[in-house]
């Protein structure tokens, strides 16, 4: 099991019933329009359908704008640190518990008191009672939980409904970016769903809106030797 010790430079956050009402954790500008609060509501769990790593990292990147700026990754041994940095995460303020095994819930409980946001991939289906217990921890701490996959009682569910990679044409070249349609669904103001077309990532490894200049976008990619390749669709569940 990975250590859950929290560095002294990541001070414990204030806890209490008011923590969940401290507003939102910011997100990068390209994602604000798809979220009903323009950010991630503190003290809540958000499900990322299909466990899309790019969307998970893009949602987490805005944590650096918070006062503490700390995030954690639990149960994500394949998380690429270079990709995380490309999306905007500060690796100096990222705690990693690669393989917590069956103790992942305890690890999340500990980290929720010290960081602003936790990215999590559970090691299996999550019982509703366990999700409810962790929801109480999140409300007290104000921490945001981003889950790669389904989560009982998630306030918000996001996913990549459709997308397309650019690059690797005729067996040569390199991936130059991915265009996707992101959809958000949930309770309250998000119940009807919101969508946004994004580069996730673009050629620089960052997230940005797809501009309404498809001819120019394609011409630039073709000059770089890029050709569209289909991406499997993932439904938000």
PDB file of C-alpha atoms in Angstrom, residues 27 31 40 46-62 72-76 79 84 87 89 117-121 145-149 158-160 178 182 200:
ATOM      1  CA  UNK A  27     -11.256  24.908 -13.772  1.00  0.00           C
ATOM      2  CA  UNK A  31     -14.244  23.848 -19.286  1.00  0.00           C
ATOM      3  CA  UNK A  40     -16.112  22.155  -9.359  1.00  0.00           C
ATOM      4  CA  UNK A  46     -17.715  14.164  -9.766  1.00  0.00           C
ATOM      5  CA  UNK A  47     -17.766  11.085 -11.992  1.00  0.00           C
ATOM      6  CA  UNK A  48     -15.750  10.943 -15.222  1.00  0.00           C
ATOM      7  CA  UNK A  49     -17.430   8.326 -17.423  1.00  0.00           C
ATOM      8  CA  UNK A  50     -15.107   5.797 -18.985  1.00  0.00           C
ATOM      9  CA  UNK A  51     -12.270   7.038 -16.785  1.00  0.00           C
ATOM     10  CA  UNK A  52     -10.980   9.323 -19.567  1.00  0.00           C
ATOM     11  CA  UNK A  53      -7.562  10.381 -18.259  1.00  0.00           C
ATOM     12  CA  UNK A  54      -7.344  13.527 -20.396  1.00  0.00           C
ATOM     13  CA  UNK A  55     -10.673  14.819 -19.089  1.00  0.00           C
ATOM     14  CA  UNK A  56      -9.725  13.891 -15.530  1.00  0.00           C
ATOM     15  CA  UNK A  57      -6.471  15.873 -15.742  1.00  0.00           C
ATOM     16  CA  UNK A  58      -8.127  18.808 -17.497  1.00  0.00           C
ATOM     17  CA  UNK A  59     -10.738  19.054 -14.729  1.00  0.00           C
ATOM     18  CA  UNK A  60      -8.053  18.908 -12.049  1.00  0.00           C
ATOM     19  CA  UNK A  61      -5.702  21.465 -13.605  1.00  0.00           C
ATOM     20  CA  UNK A  62      -7.454  24.517 -12.165  1.00  0.00           C
ATOM     21  CA  UNK A  72      -3.690  14.049  -5.062  1.00  0.00           C
ATOM     22  CA  UNK A  73      -3.943  11.017  -7.335  1.00  0.00           C
ATOM     23  CA  UNK A  74      -5.070   7.719  -5.791  1.00  0.00           C
ATOM     24  CA  UNK A  75      -5.148   4.371  -7.600  1.00  0.00           C
ATOM     25  CA  UNK A  76      -3.843   5.805 -10.878  1.00  0.00           C
ATOM     26  CA  UNK A  79      -1.071   8.476 -14.742  1.00  0.00           C
ATOM     27  CA  UNK A  84      -0.458  16.042 -16.031  1.00  0.00           C
ATOM     28  CA  UNK A  87      -2.613  20.050 -18.749  1.00  0.00           C
ATOM     29  CA  UNK A  89      -1.064  20.569 -12.845  1.00  0.00           C
ATOM     30  CA  UNK A 117      -8.877  17.886  -4.955  1.00  0.00           C
ATOM     31  CA  UNK A 118      -8.403  14.120  -5.177  1.00  0.00           C
ATOM     32  CA  UNK A 119      -8.356  12.119  -8.420  1.00  0.00           C
ATOM     33  CA  UNK A 120      -9.371   8.522  -7.787  1.00  0.00           C
ATOM     34  CA  UNK A 121      -9.759   5.210  -9.558  1.00  0.00           C
ATOM     35  CA  UNK A 145     -13.345  14.081  -5.505  1.00  0.00           C
ATOM     36  CA  UNK A 146     -12.842  13.353  -9.224  1.00  0.00           C
ATOM     37  CA  UNK A 147     -13.587   9.688  -9.883  1.00  0.00           C
ATOM     38  CA  UNK A 148     -12.424   7.817 -12.977  1.00  0.00           C
ATOM     39  CA  UNK A 149     -15.599   5.800 -13.536  1.00  0.00           C
ATOM     40  CA  UNK A 158     -18.897  14.149 -17.282  1.00  0.00           C
ATOM     41  CA  UNK A 159     -17.687  12.174 -20.228  1.00  0.00           C
ATOM     42  CA  UNK A 160     -16.324  12.245 -23.757  1.00  0.00           C
ATOM     43  CA  UNK A 178      -7.691  15.156 -30.068  1.00  0.00           C
ATOM     44  CA  UNK A 182     -17.547  16.800 -23.602  1.00  0.00           C
ATOM     45  CA  UNK A 200      -8.255  17.470 -25.317  1.00  0.00           C
TER      46      UNK A 200
END
